[in-house]
Every structure is written in C-alpha cells, then in structure tokens.
Short mmCIF file of C-alpha atoms (C1' of nucleotides) in Angstrom, two decimals:
data_model
loop_
_atom_site.label_atom_id
_atom_site.label_comp_id
_atom_site.label_asym_id
_atom_site.label_seq_id
_atom_site.Cartn_x
_atom_site.Cartn_y
_atom_site.Cartn_z
CA VAL A 12 152.74 110.34 110.98
CA SER A 13 155.28 106.94 110.82
CA ARG A 14 153.51 103.89 112.12
CA SER A 15 150.79 105.00 113.48
CA ALA A 16 149.11 105.94 110.13
CA PRO A 17 145.25 105.62 111.54
CA LEU A 18 145.60 107.85 114.99
CA ASP A 19 144.31 104.99 117.49
CA ASP A 20 141.03 106.01 118.51
CA ALA A 21 142.16 107.79 122.61
CA ALA A 22 144.79 109.70 120.49
CA LYS A 23 141.18 110.87 118.20
CA LEU A 24 139.50 111.31 121.17
CA ASP A 25 142.31 113.89 122.79
CA ALA A 26 142.53 116.06 119.24
CA LEU A 27 139.08 116.31 119.47
CA LEU A 28 139.06 117.16 122.78
CA GLN A 29 140.83 119.60 122.30
CA ALA A 30 140.02 121.43 119.20
CA LEU A 31 136.85 121.98 120.62
CA ARG A 32 138.49 123.94 123.76
CA ALA A 33 140.05 125.44 121.20
CA ARG A 34 136.60 126.58 120.14
CA GLY A 35 135.99 127.70 123.31
CA GLN A 36 133.96 125.14 124.23
CA ARG A 37 133.82 122.81 127.36
CA VAL A 38 135.13 119.72 127.57
CA THR A 39 132.20 117.46 129.39
CA VAL A 40 131.15 113.87 130.16
CA ALA A 41 128.14 114.15 127.84
CA ARG A 42 130.55 115.40 124.76
CA ARG A 43 134.00 113.19 125.33
CA ALA A 44 130.54 110.19 125.30
CA VAL A 45 129.39 111.71 122.32
CA LEU A 46 132.27 112.12 120.66
CA GLU A 47 133.79 108.39 121.78
CA GLN A 48 130.61 106.66 120.31
CA LEU A 49 131.21 109.16 116.63
CA ILE A 50 135.17 107.75 117.06
CA ALA A 51 133.93 104.06 117.24
CA ALA A 52 131.38 104.06 114.72
CA GLY A 53 134.35 104.98 112.86
CA ALA A 54 132.26 105.77 109.08
CA SER A 55 128.93 105.37 110.04
CA HIS A 56 127.01 108.27 110.17
CA LEU A 57 124.77 107.47 114.04
CA GLY A 58 121.93 110.00 114.65
CA ALA A 59 120.59 111.61 118.01
CA GLU A 60 118.85 108.61 119.32
CA GLN A 61 121.15 105.91 118.86
CA LEU A 62 123.81 108.06 120.38
CA ALA A 63 121.73 108.43 123.25
CA GLU A 64 121.26 104.21 123.38
CA ARG A 65 125.02 103.52 123.42
CA VAL A 66 125.89 106.38 125.78
CA HIS A 67 123.60 105.08 127.87
CA GLU A 68 125.36 102.03 128.76
CA HIS A 69 128.26 103.82 130.45
CA HIS A 70 126.07 107.43 130.98
CA PRO A 71 122.42 106.18 131.69
CA THR A 72 121.66 109.91 132.70
CA ILE A 73 122.42 111.83 129.99
CA HIS A 74 119.35 112.96 128.55
CA LEU A 75 118.54 112.69 125.43
CA SER A 76 118.32 116.72 124.74
CA THR A 77 121.68 116.93 125.22
CA ILE A 78 122.17 115.33 123.14
CA TYR A 79 120.91 117.06 120.23
CA ARG A 80 122.41 119.62 121.84
CA THR A 81 126.16 118.01 122.43
CA LEU A 82 125.42 117.49 118.31
CA ASP A 83 124.52 121.33 117.53
CA SER A 84 127.87 121.88 119.51
CA LEU A 85 130.41 119.69 117.53
CA ASP A 86 128.54 120.85 114.11
CA ASP A 87 129.33 124.70 115.30
CA ALA A 88 132.73 123.64 115.89
CA GLY A 89 132.79 121.56 113.05
CA LEU A 90 133.92 118.62 114.28
CA ILE A 91 131.19 116.56 112.47
CA HIS A 92 128.72 116.45 109.94
CA LEU A 93 125.62 116.24 109.27
CA ALA A 94 124.11 113.42 106.57
CA ARG A 95 121.14 113.28 105.71
CA LEU A 96 119.22 110.27 104.46
CA PRO A 97 115.58 109.95 103.42
CA ASP A 98 113.17 109.02 105.34
CA GLN A 99 115.79 108.60 108.45
CA PRO A 100 116.33 111.25 111.04
CA ALA A 101 119.50 113.32 111.06
CA ALA A 102 122.92 111.79 111.72
CA TYR A 103 126.23 112.42 111.86
CA HIS A 104 130.13 111.56 110.95
CA LEU A 105 133.20 112.71 111.88
CA THR A 106 134.54 115.42 109.89
CA ASP A 107 137.48 113.37 109.25
CA ASP A 108 135.48 111.02 107.98
CA VAL A 109 134.32 113.04 104.91
CA HIS A 110 132.74 110.56 102.14
CA HIS A 111 129.01 110.55 99.92
CA HIS A 112 126.21 108.28 99.61
CA ALA A 113 124.93 106.22 96.37
CA LEU A 114 121.09 105.23 97.45
CA CYS A 115 119.83 102.47 95.16
CA THR A 116 116.02 103.86 94.79
CA SER A 117 115.46 100.30 94.78
CA CYS A 118 116.87 98.28 97.30
CA GLY A 119 117.82 100.81 99.43
CA ARG A 120 121.22 100.21 99.54
CA VAL A 121 123.67 102.63 99.93
CA VAL A 122 127.03 102.50 98.15
CA ASP A 123 130.14 104.31 100.15
CA VAL A 124 132.21 107.16 96.98
CA PRO A 125 135.07 108.25 97.96
CA PRO A 126 135.08 112.62 98.02
CA SER A 127 137.66 112.68 94.83
CA MET A 128 135.25 111.32 92.51
CA LEU A 129 133.75 114.97 92.75
CA ASP A 130 136.39 116.57 91.48
CA PRO A 131 135.27 117.24 88.56
CA LEU A 132 132.34 118.22 89.49
CA VAL A 133 134.46 120.78 91.80
CA ASP A 134 136.18 122.68 89.18
CA ARG A 135 133.85 123.62 87.04
CA LEU A 136 131.45 125.07 90.04
CA ARG A 137 134.84 126.53 90.65
CA SER A 138 135.52 127.98 86.67
CA ASP A 139 131.68 128.43 85.42
CA TYR A 140 129.96 129.61 88.68
CA ASP A 141 133.09 131.12 91.27
CA PHE A 142 131.55 128.64 93.41
CA ARG A 143 133.87 127.54 96.65
CA ALA A 144 131.59 123.71 96.45
CA ASP A 145 133.44 122.06 99.91
CA PRO A 146 130.52 119.10 98.93
CA HIS A 147 130.27 117.47 102.88
CA HIS A 148 127.85 115.01 102.40
CA LEU A 149 125.70 113.87 98.80
CA THR A 150 123.43 111.29 98.53
CA ILE A 151 123.18 110.08 95.04
CA ASP A 152 120.04 108.30 93.90
CA GLY A 153 120.50 105.76 91.11
CA VAL A 154 120.41 102.17 90.96
CA CYS A 155 123.03 99.30 91.64
CA GLY A 156 124.02 97.01 89.06
CA ASN A 157 122.02 94.42 90.35
CA CYS A 158 118.37 95.74 90.49
CA GLU A 159 119.31 97.17 87.19
CA ARG A 160 119.70 93.35 85.71
CA SER A 161 117.19 91.93 87.73
CA ALA A 162 114.95 94.47 86.58
CA ARG A 163 115.60 93.69 83.06
CA ARG A 164 115.65 89.66 83.82
CA SER A 165 111.65 89.99 85.02
CA ARG A 166 111.61 92.46 82.00
CA ARG A 167 112.06 90.31 79.44
CA SER A 168 110.22 86.96 81.18
CA THR A 169 107.41 89.44 81.40
CA SER A 170 107.29 90.66 77.89
CA VAL B 24 109.43 120.61 67.62
CA SER B 25 108.88 123.93 66.23
CA ARG B 26 107.47 127.00 67.57
CA SER B 27 106.44 125.73 71.27
CA ALA B 28 109.22 123.91 72.26
CA PRO B 29 108.30 124.82 75.61
CA LEU B 30 105.04 123.20 76.04
CA ASP B 31 101.91 125.57 77.16
CA ASP B 32 100.65 125.08 80.95
CA ALA B 33 96.94 123.48 79.50
CA ALA B 34 99.22 121.17 77.54
CA LYS B 35 101.01 120.14 80.24
CA LEU B 36 98.23 119.91 82.94
CA ASP B 37 97.10 116.96 80.39
CA ALA B 38 99.95 116.09 79.51
CA LEU B 39 100.42 115.78 83.75
CA LEU B 40 97.00 114.32 83.97
CA GLN B 41 96.92 111.62 81.11
CA ALA B 42 100.05 110.62 83.20
CA LEU B 43 98.65 110.05 86.46
CA ARG B 44 95.49 108.06 84.27
CA ALA B 45 98.16 105.95 83.15
CA ARG B 46 99.22 104.79 86.08
CA GLY B 47 95.49 104.10 87.94
CA GLN B 48 95.51 106.58 89.13
CA ARG B 49 92.10 109.05 89.99
CA VAL B 50 92.30 112.73 88.57
CA THR B 51 90.66 114.73 90.79
CA VAL B 52 90.56 118.18 92.09
CA ALA B 53 92.50 118.26 94.39
CA ARG B 54 95.47 116.75 91.50
CA ARG B 55 94.91 118.69 89.47
CA ALA B 56 94.99 121.85 91.62
CA VAL B 57 98.40 120.85 93.08
CA LEU B 58 98.97 120.56 89.48
CA GLU B 59 98.89 123.63 87.79
CA GLN B 60 100.35 124.93 91.08
CA LEU B 61 103.49 123.00 90.24
CA ILE B 62 103.02 124.48 86.39
CA ALA B 63 102.49 127.61 87.62
CA ALA B 64 106.30 127.72 89.80
CA GLY B 65 108.33 126.04 87.31
CA ALA B 66 111.74 125.92 88.43
CA SER B 67 111.29 126.64 91.77
CA HIS B 68 109.66 124.38 94.58
CA LEU B 69 107.14 124.19 96.67
CA GLY B 70 106.02 123.15 100.10
CA ALA B 71 103.02 121.70 101.06
CA GLU B 72 101.91 124.26 102.89
CA GLN B 73 103.00 126.78 100.13
CA LEU B 74 100.44 124.60 97.95
CA ALA B 75 98.09 124.42 99.95
CA GLU B 76 97.97 128.83 100.02
CA ARG B 77 97.77 128.94 96.49
CA VAL B 78 95.44 125.84 95.73
CA HIS B 79 93.36 127.74 98.66
CA GLU B 80 92.66 130.87 96.25
CA HIS B 81 91.19 128.82 93.96
CA HIS B 82 89.85 125.65 95.59
CA PRO B 83 89.87 126.91 99.48
CA THR B 84 88.05 123.75 101.41
CA ILE B 85 91.18 121.28 100.19
CA HIS B 86 92.38 120.07 103.00
CA LEU B 87 96.40 120.50 103.51
CA SER B 88 96.50 116.44 104.75
CA THR B 89 94.89 115.85 101.22
CA ILE B 90 97.85 118.18 99.33
CA TYR B 91 100.21 115.37 101.48
CA ARG B 92 98.63 112.68 99.99
CA THR B 93 98.02 114.09 96.73
CA LEU B 94 101.89 114.93 96.64
CA ASP B 95 103.11 111.04 97.89
CA SER B 96 100.86 109.82 94.48
CA LEU B 97 102.26 112.60 92.25
CA ASP B 98 105.75 110.66 93.73
CA ASP B 99 104.70 107.87 92.85
CA ALA B 100 103.86 108.11 89.40
CA GLY B 101 106.71 109.86 89.50
CA LEU B 102 105.57 112.66 88.49
CA ILE B 103 107.44 114.94 90.33
CA HIS B 104 110.76 114.75 92.81
CA LEU B 105 111.34 115.97 96.19
CA ALA B 106 113.77 118.53 97.35
CA ARG B 107 115.18 119.03 100.49
CA LEU B 108 117.15 121.83 101.38
CA PRO B 109 118.43 122.26 105.41
CA ASP B 110 116.16 123.34 108.00
CA GLN B 111 113.27 123.56 105.29
CA PRO B 112 110.01 121.55 104.94
CA ALA B 113 110.22 118.98 102.16
CA ALA B 114 109.64 120.96 98.53
CA TYR B 115 108.68 119.57 95.36
CA HIS B 116 108.67 120.00 91.29
CA LEU B 117 108.22 118.73 88.61
CA THR B 118 110.10 115.94 87.25
CA ASP B 119 110.54 117.45 84.49
CA ASP B 120 112.61 120.56 85.95
CA VAL B 121 115.43 119.02 87.10
CA HIS B 122 118.37 121.02 88.31
CA HIS B 123 120.60 121.20 91.08
CA HIS B 124 121.68 123.97 93.98
CA ALA B 125 124.63 124.88 95.06
CA LEU B 126 123.98 126.20 98.47
CA CYS B 127 126.08 129.25 99.96
CA THR B 128 126.50 128.33 103.79
CA SER B 129 127.89 131.53 104.68
CA CYS B 130 124.62 133.79 102.78
CA GLY B 131 122.23 130.91 102.26
CA ARG B 132 122.13 131.64 98.63
CA VAL B 133 121.08 128.80 96.62
CA VAL B 134 122.43 129.04 92.54
CA ASP B 135 120.42 126.63 90.51
CA VAL B 136 122.69 123.89 88.37
CA PRO B 137 121.74 122.19 85.20
CA PRO B 138 122.29 118.12 85.47
CA SER B 139 125.23 118.03 82.64
CA MET B 140 127.22 119.31 85.13
CA LEU B 141 126.98 116.01 87.24
CA ASP B 142 127.86 114.08 83.54
CA PRO B 143 131.40 113.40 85.14
CA LEU B 144 130.49 112.19 88.23
CA VAL B 145 127.65 109.83 86.43
CA ASP B 146 130.08 108.64 84.26
CA ARG B 147 132.68 107.52 87.25
CA LEU B 148 129.60 106.07 89.40
CA ARG B 149 128.56 103.81 86.05
CA SER B 150 132.05 102.28 85.20
CA ASP B 151 134.14 101.87 88.41
CA TYR B 152 130.78 101.10 90.59
CA ASP B 153 128.35 100.21 88.35
CA PHE B 154 125.80 102.34 89.85
CA ARG B 155 123.51 103.78 87.15
CA ALA B 156 123.22 106.96 89.11
CA ASP B 157 120.15 109.32 87.93
CA PRO B 158 120.52 112.62 90.18
CA HIS B 159 117.24 114.10 90.70
CA HIS B 160 118.23 117.06 93.05
CA LEU B 161 121.50 118.03 95.04
CA THR B 162 122.06 120.02 97.23
CA ILE B 163 126.16 120.83 96.89
CA ASP B 164 127.72 122.77 99.77
CA GLY B 165 130.07 125.42 99.72
CA VAL B 166 131.12 129.52 99.10
CA CYS B 167 130.00 131.46 96.76
CA GLY B 168 132.12 133.66 95.32
CA ASN B 169 130.83 137.30 96.56
CA CYS B 170 131.13 135.95 100.24
CA GLU B 171 134.91 134.17 99.49
CA ARG B 172 136.01 137.79 99.14
CA SER B 173 134.24 139.76 101.29
CA ALA B 174 135.43 137.34 103.61
CA ARG B 175 139.35 137.56 102.49
CA ARG B 176 138.48 141.59 102.60
CA SER B 177 138.16 141.12 106.49
CA ARG B 178 140.34 138.99 107.07
CA ARG B 179 143.13 141.45 106.14
CA SER B 180 141.65 143.86 107.96
CA THR B 181 141.95 142.13 110.95
CA SER B 182 144.93 140.16 110.98
"C1'" DC C 20 133.10 132.65 141.36
"C1'" DT C 21 131.17 133.03 137.02
"C1'" DT C 22 129.57 131.37 132.28
"C1'" DG C 23 127.98 128.01 130.39
"C1'" DA C 24 125.71 122.99 130.38
"C1'" DT C 25 122.49 119.72 131.54
"C1'" DG C 26 117.78 117.07 133.71
"C1'" DC C 27 113.48 117.26 133.09
"C1'" DA C 28 109.12 118.12 130.78
"C1'" DA C 29 106.61 120.77 128.08
"C1'" DA C 30 105.81 123.28 123.53
"C1'" DT C 31 106.22 123.04 118.19
"C1'" DG C 32 106.12 121.69 114.05
"C1'" DG C 33 106.33 118.79 109.87
"C1'" DT C 34 103.51 115.10 108.25
"C1'" DT C 35 101.19 110.20 109.03
"C1'" DT C 36 97.03 108.08 109.51
"C1'" DG C 37 92.00 106.21 111.21
"C1'" DC C 38 87.65 106.77 109.63
"C1'" DA C 39 83.12 108.82 108.27
"C1'" DT C 40 82.15 110.73 104.41
"C1'" DG C 41 81.82 111.93 99.45
"C1'" DT C 42 83.88 111.07 94.88
"C1'" DT C 43 85.60 109.01 90.03
"C1'" DT C 44 85.35 105.34 87.14
"C1'" DA D 10 78.04 100.49 92.34
"C1'" DA D 11 83.05 99.44 93.86
"C1'" DA D 12 87.12 101.54 94.85
"C1'" DC D 13 89.12 105.10 95.92
"C1'" DA D 14 90.10 110.11 96.91
"C1'" DT D 15 88.81 113.78 100.78
"C1'" DG D 16 87.79 116.60 105.46
"C1'" DC D 17 89.00 116.59 110.15
"C1'" DA D 18 90.72 115.86 114.22
"C1'" DA D 19 93.96 113.30 116.35
"C1'" DA D 20 98.12 110.90 116.69
"C1'" DC D 21 102.96 111.07 115.92
"C1'" DC D 22 107.89 111.92 116.06
"C1'" DA D 23 112.11 114.04 115.51
"C1'" DT D 24 113.50 118.26 117.45
"C1'" DT D 25 113.39 122.49 120.12
"C1'" DT D 26 113.22 124.99 124.04
"C1'" DG D 27 112.09 127.65 129.08
"C1'" DC D 28 113.88 127.13 133.80
"C1'" DA D 29 116.60 125.50 137.44
"C1'" DT D 30 120.12 122.95 139.21
"C1'" DC D 31 124.75 121.44 138.04
"C1'" DA D 32 129.16 121.45 136.71
"C1'" DA D 33 133.77 122.92 133.94
"C1'" DG D 34 137.01 127.08 133.54
#
DNA sequence: CTTGATGCAAATGGTTTGCATGTTT
DNA sequence: AAACATGCAAACCATTTGCATCAAG
C-alpha cells in the first residue's frame, strides 16, 4: 500500500474477479465487462440499461437479460450494492465506493455524503435498539442551500 | 392539547380534507375513502393494491387507477409520504406519522425508528453541507440482535 | 464432461395514460 | 356550466423467466 493508494483499475478488476471465483461463481465475459464498466463509473451509479449500452460498445451480443442476471450474481457475491433513487430504475455501484445521498426535492440535485456522517446514528441504533446497522446506501430528502435561498427570495418579492 | 392529544379519527379526516381544499383540490368519495384507510392504518404503510382492497369493502366501484391518481394528489398536497421498501410495491403513510425503518437483511424484520434518532445527522448536513434535510422516510440496512447472535452461534458450532 | 451462464422471446406486475363520462364546485 | 375526477381498457417499462444452446471449470 505504498504508492498506488487508489488501486489502478486493472488491479481492482482482478481483485473483484478473484472474489467472484472465491464465491464459487464463474468468470465470464459478461461479468468481466460489467465489472469493468462499474469500475470506470467510479462513484456514480449505473442502471442495467446504461450498463448494457456501455458494454455493447465492446460486446454487442451481450443481452440485457444477462446484465440483469449478472447484477444479481454480483450482488449475491457482495461486490456491488443497489442504490434506489426515486423515479429511477435500479442502479448499482461497487461495494468499495460506499456513500450516501442527499437529494434536493426542489431542484433534484444529489449530493454525495460520506458514510462517517452516519456514525452517530449507527451507534445509537446499536445501543438503543440492539441493531447492527450497515448502511450501504441511503437517500435523505431535503432542500439544498441554493433552493432554500431562492425560495426565500421569491417569498419576499411575492408577499 | 388537554385530553384529546391524539386527535380522533373523524377530526383528523376533517383536517386533512380541509388541507386538500386549501390546496385547490376537490374532495371526492375516493379521496375521502383513501384518507380514511390511511388514518385507520396509523403508522403502518399501505400500498395501492391494499388500499383498493380496503376501500372496496365500502365503495366497490372505485377503480385501482383512481387509487393511484388519488395517491398522487395527496402526495402533491403534502398529506402523505411515499415509503419504498426493497422488493415491495410503493406504500404510503400520512405525513404526520413520520418514522424510519431499520431493516434486518437477515430475517427481514423491520423496526420502527423515531425521527429524533436522525437529529445529529440532520445537524451535520446543515452545518457541513448547507443542506436542510427533511427525512420523511429512511430505510437503514443492518442485522438485528437476534440474527447476530444466532449467526455467531452457528459459526461457533460450524468451525 | 458437467454444471452453470447466456441469448432470445415471451410473460409479469406495478403503475400510467387516453378518452368518454360522471361529479364537484 | 366549467373544471376536474373517475372508470375502463390499453399501453408502458423495468425486470424476470423458460428453455434450448453455449462456455467455464
């Protein structure tokens, strides 16, 4: 862990494929291709359809239903996590890119929130509810600063 | 706020219907019926299909598509909130019954969590991210105490 | 060679929509 | 009377599934 702190993509892919094998799952073209795209996507999520599009650039024959099945497998293996945003198809991201979302219900903007932000909540759930929270992906509704301010502005001019 | 702290259901219904009118929406049989059921349901959520079932006991002609449209209207009016649990159809609850969910990914049990639990998170989102969080409904993954313990037990006997 | 993965087409299921009609205001 | 809500049937769209074929171990 000396100078390549962010594992380069090829190494990451290898690690993920090994994890797959370790879980008894087979390494196939489709699975490799999907993982490649998820790695390339970094912190952003991809849905099945979007993954299909990108995968097709190199492997046009991989069927959409295979993408769905692949995502199931990867999820079973714990390599990816589901992120559901309202009014959007299911999207996935690699497990090692954990983060949460603050969704502005006014402008729709999504802000990434680091997992540490949830620590107090996690602690209290453990102590008060005997519950081991492992929040993979939360979406918290609210209003971002910009929208707050413009709402206040227009309220002032309207009244 | 002396002895009828929990507004009785009839009064609650009236209040909600007034809110509807205030928003310029019409008060119809379908809307009243849906609100009645949501009030009766209290803290539990109801999906469109479940609502239809219950509404049909008194008003068999109300169509499922009307239930969907009614839910949209009530949501627009801010009277209800959407709660999405994984692998389940959309469900709604009245806005005044705010709470959150801790979902055990092992046994599937769902624990209700009071909104105050999120206060530290809300505070930090405001101070660090200029974001006014108004979390209506969150679902937090994790493992409940029971499952934790039985997992540990079986691990011990397996190894 | 055996088991598991894939392509394809067809089914599913929750939700939405167009339109003619009925209801609320 | 005017605007809006409803019933109904049909459309939609993401996702799933059955089955014959193919590829990974």
